[in-house]
XYZ file of N, CA and C in Angstrom:
642
model
N 21.357 -3.949 -16.972
C 22.474 -3.457 -17.756
C 22.028 -2.240 -18.535
N 22.876 -1.212 -18.570
C 22.532 -0.020 -19.326
C 23.806 0.707 -19.677
N 23.827 1.341 -20.810
C 24.977 2.139 -21.193
C 24.788 3.546 -20.678
N 25.841 4.094 -20.111
C 25.770 5.433 -19.569
C 27.191 5.940 -19.448
N 27.472 7.126 -19.923
C 28.836 7.601 -19.992
C 29.233 8.254 -18.671
N 29.982 7.539 -17.882
C 30.519 8.000 -16.622
C 31.976 7.552 -16.555
N 32.717 8.113 -15.635
C 34.109 7.738 -15.469
C 34.216 6.300 -15.004
N 35.111 5.531 -15.622
C 35.327 4.151 -15.193
C 36.164 4.094 -13.923
N 36.591 5.262 -13.382
C 37.324 5.281 -12.131
C 36.403 5.057 -10.937
N 35.110 5.267 -11.104
C 34.193 5.032 -10.001
C 34.011 3.542 -9.787
N 33.615 3.170 -8.573
C 33.347 1.765 -8.303
C 32.025 1.375 -8.952
N 31.839 0.076 -9.129
C 30.589 -0.393 -9.711
C 29.404 0.004 -8.840
N 29.565 -0.092 -7.532
C 28.458 0.271 -6.645
C 28.087 1.737 -6.818
N 29.064 2.630 -6.802
C 28.787 4.063 -6.942
C 28.203 4.376 -8.310
N 28.709 3.694 -9.344
C 28.203 3.960 -10.690
C 26.740 3.574 -10.799
N 26.400 2.385 -10.295
C 25.012 1.939 -10.405
C 24.080 2.731 -9.513
N 24.548 3.163 -8.339
C 23.706 4.021 -7.508
C 23.387 5.319 -8.251
N 24.395 5.879 -8.915
C 24.157 7.095 -9.692
C 23.205 6.829 -10.848
N 23.332 5.676 -11.454
C 22.465 5.322 -12.575
C 21.005 5.216 -12.119
N 20.781 4.544 -10.998
C 19.416 4.400 -10.495
C 18.856 5.723 -9.987
N 19.730 6.632 -9.569
C 19.264 7.929 -9.066
C 18.766 8.848 -10.175
N 19.037 8.494 -11.422
C 18.662 9.367 -12.538
C 17.151 9.526 -12.664
N 16.399 8.452 -12.383
C 14.935 8.541 -12.426
C 14.341 7.439 -11.571
N 13.028 7.464 -11.408
C 12.379 6.585 -10.444
C 12.442 5.111 -10.821
N 12.533 4.793 -12.098
C 12.629 3.401 -12.518
C 13.337 3.310 -13.849
N 14.309 2.426 -13.966
C 15.050 2.337 -15.231
C 14.747 1.058 -16.000
N 14.054 0.102 -15.376
C 13.664 -1.119 -16.073
C 12.149 -1.184 -16.190
N 11.669 -2.104 -16.998
C 10.243 -2.177 -17.302
C 9.412 -2.728 -16.149
N 10.024 -3.526 -15.285
C 9.274 -4.210 -14.240
C 8.684 -5.528 -14.698
N 8.795 -5.821 -15.994
C 8.271 -7.085 -16.526
C 9.311 -8.197 -16.377
N 8.829 -9.418 -16.282
C 9.721 -10.564 -16.167
C 10.524 -10.736 -17.458
N 11.763 -11.179 -17.325
C 12.559 -11.489 -18.508
C 11.988 -12.726 -19.196
N 11.929 -12.683 -20.535
C 11.221 -13.712 -21.302
C 11.813 -15.102 -21.098
N 13.134 -15.217 -21.073
C 13.751 -16.541 -20.921
C 13.423 -17.125 -19.554
N 13.513 -16.312 -18.523
C 13.175 -16.795 -17.182
C 11.728 -17.264 -17.124
N 10.818 -16.497 -17.685
C 9.414 -16.889 -17.666
C 9.212 -18.231 -18.356
N 9.882 -18.423 -19.473
C 9.754 -19.674 -20.215
C 10.283 -20.851 -19.407
N 11.450 -20.692 -18.795
C 12.068 -21.790 -18.052
C 11.320 -22.072 -16.761
N 11.061 -21.024 -15.977
C 10.451 -21.224 -14.660
C 9.044 -21.773 -14.766
N 8.346 -21.443 -15.842
C 6.970 -21.914 -16.002
C 6.890 -23.432 -16.150
N 8.003 -24.057 -16.531
C 8.019 -25.508 -16.719
C 8.552 -26.250 -15.491
N 8.870 -25.522 -14.416
C 9.455 -26.138 -13.233
C 8.469 -26.125 -12.067
N 8.576 -27.107 -11.176
C 7.788 -27.028 -9.942
C 8.285 -25.877 -9.093
N 7.391 -25.172 -8.433
C 7.805 -24.030 -7.625
C 8.582 -24.492 -6.398
N 9.428 -23.590 -5.902
C 10.249 -23.876 -4.737
C 10.921 -22.597 -4.293
N 12.197 -22.683 -4.010
C 12.967 -21.503 -3.583
C 13.788 -21.008 -4.766
N 13.730 -19.717 -5.020
C 14.448 -19.131 -6.154
C 15.354 -18.010 -5.671
N 16.472 -17.855 -6.370
C 17.443 -16.800 -6.083
C 17.755 -16.075 -7.381
N 17.575 -14.754 -7.380
C 17.849 -13.925 -8.554
C 19.055 -13.053 -8.257
N 20.152 -13.296 -8.961
C 21.397 -12.570 -8.756
C 21.479 -11.402 -9.730
N 21.705 -10.199 -9.194
C 21.652 -9.003 -10.009
C 20.213 -8.660 -10.338
N 19.373 -8.629 -9.318
C 17.921 -8.563 -9.518
C 17.421 -7.190 -9.929
N 18.269 -6.156 -9.872
C 17.813 -4.822 -10.243
C 16.638 -4.381 -9.395
N 15.612 -3.862 -10.052
C 14.453 -3.327 -9.336
C 13.401 -4.392 -9.023
N 13.760 -5.664 -9.213
C 12.964 -6.748 -8.673
C 11.857 -7.311 -9.546
N 11.828 -6.969 -10.821
C 10.758 -7.466 -11.685
C 10.675 -8.978 -11.733
N 11.824 -9.643 -11.856
C 11.816 -11.111 -11.913
C 11.440 -11.721 -10.562
N 11.923 -11.121 -9.488
C 11.621 -11.637 -8.148
C 10.121 -11.571 -7.882
N 9.518 -10.446 -8.197
C 8.079 -10.284 -7.989
C 7.296 -11.278 -8.842
N 7.701 -11.439 -10.092
C 7.009 -12.381 -10.962
C 7.111 -13.801 -10.412
N 8.293 -14.201 -9.991
C 8.467 -15.542 -9.433
C 7.554 -15.741 -8.228
N 7.497 -14.758 -7.351
C 6.633 -14.863 -6.173
C 5.161 -14.984 -6.578
N 4.781 -14.262 -7.607
C 3.397 -14.344 -8.087
C 3.064 -15.725 -8.639
N 4.084 -16.442 -9.094
C 3.869 -17.806 -9.610
C 3.934 -18.852 -8.508
N 4.233 -18.437 -7.272
C 4.258 -19.377 -6.156
C 5.629 -19.699 -5.603
N 6.684 -19.079 -6.159
C 8.028 -19.299 -5.654
C 8.256 -18.448 -4.406
N 9.131 -18.932 -3.518
C 9.719 -18.093 -2.480
C 11.005 -17.534 -3.069
N 11.040 -16.242 -3.331
C 12.092 -15.664 -4.173
C 12.922 -14.640 -3.409
N 14.238 -14.760 -3.573
C 15.195 -13.816 -2.989
C 15.942 -13.112 -4.105
N 16.059 -11.796 -4.008
C 16.816 -11.024 -4.980
C 18.006 -10.356 -4.324
N 19.155 -10.399 -5.005
C 20.371 -9.773 -4.497
C 20.899 -8.820 -5.567
N 21.252 -7.612 -5.165
C 21.798 -6.643 -6.103
C 22.764 -5.722 -5.375
N 23.707 -5.178 -6.146
C 24.714 -4.277 -5.600
C 24.106 -2.968 -5.114
N 23.037 -2.526 -5.753
C 22.479 -1.195 -5.510
C 21.435 -1.203 -4.395
N 21.668 -0.395 -3.392
C 20.696 -0.225 -2.311
C 19.409 0.386 -2.857
N 19.540 1.313 -3.778
C 18.371 1.961 -4.371
C 17.511 0.956 -5.121
N 18.137 0.108 -5.924
C 17.391 -0.900 -6.671
C 16.675 -1.863 -5.731
N 17.352 -2.275 -4.677
C 16.763 -3.202 -3.711
C 15.554 -2.581 -3.029
N 15.643 -1.310 -2.681
C 14.506 -0.625 -2.056
C 13.311 -0.589 -3.006
N 13.581 -0.372 -4.291
C 12.492 -0.360 -5.272
C 11.886 -1.747 -5.436
N 12.727 -2.774 -5.401
C 12.218 -4.132 -5.482
C 11.315 -4.464 -4.313
N 11.713 -4.064 -3.124
C 10.895 -4.315 -1.937
C 9.545 -3.622 -2.053
N 9.554 -2.377 -2.547
C 8.296 -1.647 -2.710
C 7.413 -2.308 -3.776
N 8.039 -2.800 -4.837
C 7.265 -3.479 -5.891
C 6.612 -4.748 -5.354
N 7.320 -5.461 -4.489
C 6.746 -6.678 -3.905
C 5.546 -6.353 -3.026
N 5.654 -5.280 -2.257
C 4.522 -4.855 -1.417
C 3.344 -4.457 -2.297
N 3.621 -3.696 -3.347
C 2.551 -3.245 -4.238
C 1.851 -4.421 -4.911
N 2.612 -5.491 -5.169
C 2.039 -6.674 -5.818
C 1.433 -7.649 -4.818
N 1.574 -7.364 -3.534
C 1.011 -8.235 -2.515
C 1.772 -9.518 -2.292
N 3.072 -9.536 -2.637
C 3.854 -10.768 -2.479
C 5.042 -10.571 -1.536
N 4.954 -9.577 -0.659
C 6.087 -9.313 0.229
C 6.401 -10.482 1.143
N 5.392 -11.331 1.430
C 5.637 -12.482 2.299
C 6.357 -13.615 1.586
N 6.472 -13.546 0.247
C 7.167 -14.577 -0.518
C 8.480 -14.068 -1.101
N 8.891 -12.859 -0.726
C 10.095 -12.266 -1.302
C 11.038 -11.775 -0.216
N 12.311 -11.718 -0.584
C 13.336 -11.102 0.258
C 14.321 -10.406 -0.671
N 14.814 -9.249 -0.258
C 15.760 -8.490 -1.067
C 16.986 -8.156 -0.235
N 18.162 -8.346 -0.843
C 19.431 -8.141 -0.150
C 20.316 -7.236 -0.996
N 20.835 -6.185 -0.399
C 21.819 -5.330 -1.074
C 23.212 -5.837 -0.712
N 23.938 -6.339 -1.701
C 25.236 -6.953 -1.409
C 26.060 -7.063 -2.685
N 27.370 -7.181 -2.501
C 28.312 -7.414 -3.590
C 28.281 -8.907 -3.929
N 27.888 -9.238 -5.144
C 27.749 -10.638 -5.526
C 29.080 -11.378 -5.544
N 30.173 -10.652 -5.608
C 31.482 -11.300 -5.611
C 31.856 -11.837 -4.236
N 31.153 -11.373 -3.180
C 31.486 -11.829 -1.832
C 30.268 -12.309 -1.037
N 29.055 -11.974 -1.488
C 27.859 -12.387 -0.746
C 27.758 -13.908 -0.691
N 27.298 -14.406 0.468
C 27.183 -15.849 0.641
C 25.949 -16.160 1.473
N 25.488 -17.357 1.369
C 24.358 -17.833 2.152
C 24.464 -19.339 2.314
N 23.973 -19.832 3.445
C 23.941 -21.279 3.661
C 22.745 -21.915 2.962
N 21.793 -21.096 2.527
C 20.590 -21.622 1.862
C 20.945 -22.180 0.490
N 20.183 -23.164 0.058
C 20.315 -23.705 -1.287
C 18.955 -23.600 -1.978
N 18.978 -23.411 -3.292
C 17.790 -23.011 -4.021
C 17.456 -23.996 -5.137
N 16.156 -24.050 -5.454
C 15.698 -24.901 -6.547
C 15.930 -24.251 -7.912
N 16.035 -22.931 -7.922
C 16.322 -22.180 -9.144
C 17.191 -20.994 -8.796
N 18.328 -20.911 -9.452
C 19.191 -19.728 -9.353
C 19.280 -19.119 -10.743
N 18.967 -17.848 -10.835
C 18.939 -17.186 -12.131
C 19.774 -15.908 -12.104
N 20.437 -15.644 -13.208
C 21.169 -14.393 -13.413
C 20.811 -13.907 -14.813
N 20.011 -12.862 -14.887
C 19.538 -12.351 -16.172
C 20.237 -11.030 -16.499
N 20.996 -11.043 -17.587
C 21.678 -9.837 -18.073
C 22.575 -9.233 -16.995
N 23.339 -10.102 -16.362
C 24.291 -9.679 -15.340
C 25.547 -9.159 -16.054
N 25.398 -8.013 -16.678
C 26.468 -7.394 -17.464
C 26.522 -5.919 -17.108
N 27.720 -5.361 -17.039
C 27.887 -3.984 -16.580
C 28.973 -3.298 -17.388
N 28.660 -2.150 -17.923
C 29.667 -1.301 -18.571
C 29.252 0.136 -18.430
N 30.154 1.091 -18.479
C 31.601 0.932 -18.664
C 32.337 0.428 -17.425
N 31.669 0.393 -16.274
C 32.297 -0.138 -15.064
C 32.066 -1.638 -15.029
N 33.123 -2.409 -14.999
C 33.020 -3.860 -15.080
C 32.842 -4.492 -13.702
N 32.275 -5.688 -13.685
C 32.152 -6.506 -12.485
C 32.839 -7.850 -12.760
N 33.252 -8.579 -11.717
C 33.904 -9.891 -11.924
C 32.872 -10.952 -12.289
N 32.340 -10.852 -13.487
C 31.181 -11.643 -13.883
C 31.456 -13.148 -13.842
N 32.584 -13.587 -14.372
C 32.875 -15.024 -14.401
C 32.933 -15.601 -12.992
N 33.552 -14.883 -12.076
C 33.643 -15.351 -10.695
C 32.262 -15.403 -10.048
N 31.415 -14.422 -10.345
C 30.059 -14.408 -9.797
C 29.259 -15.588 -10.315
N 29.403 -15.909 -11.600
C 28.681 -17.046 -12.155
C 29.124 -18.358 -11.505
N 30.423 -18.501 -11.268
C 30.906 -19.722 -10.599
C 30.318 -19.829 -9.196
N 30.232 -18.704 -8.494
C 29.633 -18.712 -7.153
C 28.152 -19.060 -7.242
N 27.490 -18.593 -8.294
C 26.059 -18.848 -8.458
C 25.767 -20.338 -8.471
N 26.616 -21.105 -9.138
C 26.407 -22.550 -9.220
C 26.392 -23.193 -7.840
N 27.152 -22.633 -6.917
C 27.218 -23.189 -5.574
C 25.959 -23.000 -4.754
N 25.073 -22.123 -5.189
C 23.831 -21.868 -4.455
C 22.687 -22.794 -4.892
N 22.933 -23.624 -5.886
C 21.896 -24.506 -6.405
C 21.864 -25.807 -5.609
N 20.683 -26.169 -5.134
C 20.540 -27.404 -4.390
C 20.425 -28.613 -5.305
N 20.446 -29.797 -4.716
C 20.316 -31.040 -5.477
C 19.007 -31.041 -6.257
N 19.093 -31.335 -7.554
C 17.923 -31.337 -8.410
C 17.498 -29.966 -8.889
N 18.199 -28.924 -8.446
C 17.844 -27.556 -8.813
C 18.435 -27.136 -10.151
N 17.989 -25.998 -10.636
C 18.388 -25.487 -11.947
C 19.136 -24.161 -11.823
N 20.069 -23.961 -12.718
C 20.817 -22.716 -12.851
C 20.558 -22.156 -14.239
N 20.117 -20.900 -14.296
C 19.808 -20.251 -15.565
C 20.606 -18.966 -15.692
N 21.410 -18.869 -16.744
C 22.187 -17.661 -17.026
C 21.752 -17.135 -18.389
N 21.203 -15.928 -18.399
C 20.775 -15.279 -19.633
C 21.580 -14.009 -19.812
N 22.109 -13.795 -21.010
C 22.949 -12.625 -21.261
C 22.640 -12.034 -22.625
N 22.905 -10.749 -22.757
C 22.901 -10.155 -24.089
C 24.068 -10.768 -24.875
N 23.762 -11.360 -26.015
C 24.803 -11.933 -26.869
C 25.175 -10.990 -28.003
N 24.466 -9.888 -28.114
C 24.696 -8.876 -29.144
C 24.161 -7.562 -28.595
N 24.513 -6.429 -29.198
C 24.015 -5.148 -28.701
C 22.493 -5.140 -28.594
N 21.954 -4.644 -27.470
C 20.510 -4.675 -27.270
C 19.740 -3.641 -28.082
N 20.440 -2.691 -28.683
C 19.797 -1.707 -29.549
C 20.851 -1.116 -30.468
N 20.415 -0.346 -31.453
C 21.320 0.097 -32.499
C 22.052 1.396 -32.241
N 21.525 2.259 -31.377
C 22.139 3.561 -31.131
C 23.141 3.414 -30.001
N 24.369 3.037 -30.350
C 25.340 2.618 -29.344
C 26.401 3.678 -29.078
N 26.680 3.971 -27.806
C 27.837 4.807 -27.479
C 29.128 4.019 -27.687
N 30.223 4.708 -27.643
C 31.512 4.112 -27.990
C 31.857 2.925 -27.101
N 31.585 3.027 -25.783
C 32.005 1.940 -24.885
C 31.252 0.651 -25.162
N 30.044 0.752 -25.704
C 29.301 -0.459 -26.027
C 29.772 -1.074 -27.338
N 30.296 -0.254 -28.219
C 30.794 -0.781 -29.488
C 32.007 -1.682 -29.284
N 32.728 -1.479 -28.226
C 33.914 -2.288 -27.956
C 33.664 -3.368 -26.895
N 32.474 -3.411 -26.347
C 32.167 -4.413 -25.327
C 32.097 -5.799 -25.966
N 32.681 -6.777 -25.305
C 32.693 -8.138 -25.836
C 31.559 -8.937 -25.199
N 30.544 -9.219 -25.994
C 29.387 -9.945 -25.487
C 29.713 -11.423 -25.341
N 29.253 -12.075 -24.249
C 29.582 -13.483 -24.033
C 28.774 -14.402 -24.947
N 29.390 -15.501 -25.308
C 28.683 -16.562 -26.029
C 28.206 -17.589 -25.009
N 27.245 -18.449 -25.370
C 26.833 -19.512 -24.448
C 28.003 -20.408 -24.052
N 28.873 -20.691 -24.993
C 30.038 -21.548 -24.702
C 30.964 -20.888 -23.692
N 31.144 -19.577 -23.814
C 32.009 -18.869 -22.866
C 31.392 -18.843 -21.472
N 30.086 -18.652 -21.392
C 29.451 -18.668 -20.078
C 29.498 -20.065 -19.468
N 29.360 -21.084 -20.283
C 29.463 -22.450 -19.781
C 30.873 -22.711 -19.247
N 31.867 -22.208 -19.945
C 33.249 -22.338 -19.472
C 33.449 -21.585 -18.167
N 32.886 -20.379 -18.076
C 33.009 -19.590 -16.855
C 32.371 -20.297 -15.665
N 31.267 -20.977 -15.887
C 30.591 -21.694 -14.807
C 31.430 -22.841 -14.262
N 32.222 -23.489 -15.138
C 33.133 -24.558 -14.731
C 32.394 -25.653 -13.959
N 31.289 -26.124 -14.540
C 30.468 -27.139 -13.880
C 31.152 -28.501 -13.916
N 31.019 -29.244 -12.834
C 31.614 -30.582 -12.790
C 30.612 -31.610 -13.318
N 30.945 -32.904 -13.163
C 30.076 -33.938 -13.736
C 28.824 -34.188 -12.909
N 28.614 -33.369 -11.889
C 27.379 -33.447 -11.124
C 26.265 -32.594 -11.702
N 26.466 -32.146 -12.945
C 25.470 -31.294 -13.602
C 25.091 -31.878 -14.955
N 23.840 -31.668 -15.356
C 23.386 -31.916 -16.714
C 23.146 -30.569 -17.382
N 23.819 -30.325 -18.492
C 23.608 -29.080 -19.236
C 22.412 -29.295 -20.162
N 21.348 -28.569 -19.924
C 20.110 -28.726 -20.685
C 20.047 -27.812 -21.898
N 20.754 -26.688 -21.835
C 20.775 -25.755 -22.970
C 22.007 -24.883 -22.871
N 22.617 -24.637 -24.011
C 23.702 -23.654 -24.146
C 23.565 -23.134 -25.565
N 22.781 -22.080 -25.735
C 22.339 -21.696 -27.068
C 22.046 -20.213 -27.179
N 21.933 -19.757 -28.412
C 21.499 -18.405 -28.712
C 20.003 -18.423 -29.004
N 19.288 -17.453 -28.450
C 17.844 -17.371 -28.680
C 17.485 -15.958 -29.145
N 16.943 -15.812 -30.343
C 16.469 -14.495 -30.784
C 15.120 -14.178 -30.147
N 14.851 -12.899 -29.956
C 13.533 -12.478 -29.490
C 13.295 -11.049 -29.963
N 12.064 -10.648 -29.917
C 11.685 -9.296 -30.287
C 11.509 -8.463 -29.025
N 12.235 -7.358 -28.954
C 12.141 -6.444 -27.819
C 11.564 -5.119 -28.300
N 11.447 -4.174 -27.376
C 10.898 -2.866 -27.701
C 11.878 -1.789 -27.270
N 12.144 -0.842 -28.143
C 13.031 0.270 -27.822
C 12.344 1.197 -26.818
N 13.113 2.092 -26.168
C 12.476 3.062 -25.264
C 11.407 3.909 -25.954
N 11.520 4.035 -27.269
C 10.531 4.814 -28.021
C 9.319 3.965 -28.422
N 9.348 2.663 -28.098
C 8.207 1.816 -28.376
C 8.270 1.043 -29.677
N 9.402 1.114 -30.381
C 9.518 0.406 -31.659
C 10.046 -1.009 -31.427
N 9.518 -2.011 -32.121
C 10.033 -3.373 -31.985
C 11.378 -3.537 -32.673
N 12.240 -4.362 -32.107
C 13.511 -4.681 -32.751
C 13.968 -6.053 -32.276
N 14.814 -6.683 -33.084
C 15.279 -8.029 -32.780
C 16.549 -7.982 -31.930
N 16.589 -8.818 -30.908
C 17.777 -8.948 -30.072
C 18.147 -10.419 -29.970
N 19.341 -10.678 -29.442
C 19.853 -12.043 -29.353
C 20.326 -12.310 -27.941
N 19.776 -13.348 -27.319
C 20.158 -13.724 -25.957
C 21.038 -14.965 -25.974
N 21.987 -14.999 -25.051
C 22.746 -16.209 -24.760
C 22.095 -16.875 -23.562
N 21.792 -18.158 -23.693
C 21.075 -18.879 -22.633
C 21.849 -20.139 -22.247
N 22.146 -20.268 -20.974
C 22.718 -21.491 -20.416
C 21.801 -21.979 -19.307
N 21.333 -23.196 -19.407
C 20.474 -23.802 -18.411
C 21.072 -25.146 -18.012
N 21.273 -25.341 -16.730
C 21.854 -26.594 -16.235
C 21.103 -27.061 -14.994
N 21.104 -28.370 -14.790
C 20.446 -28.977 -13.633
C 21.469 -29.750 -12.807
N 21.464 -29.466 -11.505
C 22.336 -30.220 -10.604
C 21.705 -31.579 -10.325
N 22.462 -32.642 -10.526
C 21.910 -33.991 -10.349
C 21.955 -34.421 -8.892
């Protein structure tokens, strides 16, 4: 997720391709903190990262012993993820797919399905529908992890971010529409310390929903 002033008339795919074309890498390449915390307590298996960006989480999961698949709208991001996996020596444990998450499907079922900061502005995506689809990819006994910005990720905000409505854990849980075949393990706000592009520490707030399919 990143703020960038472009016309909202463009499609999400075109907007994100333009965003990734701005420079060689727009994310840190480091694993997201919530995912690292959750996945470290689980037995390794098959993992699916929805909205994987440049593949930092996918590569990290593979390094921990998971067989990890990343899916993202951007062909450019997927290509960078594939290169990162090769550079890390985990290409045999990773797969990357460029696809629209609102329609992408697979017969495979996963032990962990994660969506970290699957938020887009000023061009919106059908986030609630994607989250509901995500639940369907979780196998029996598997976990679903949804992490979102619950507040602005930094203080220097353009106008479109000032009006963006950040999801609460309760709203994401409602969007998931889980039936009684799930145990909700967490639906909470978690503060953490992040670093600005200039290297200064600042506090941010994450929304975390973690559920297990029984």
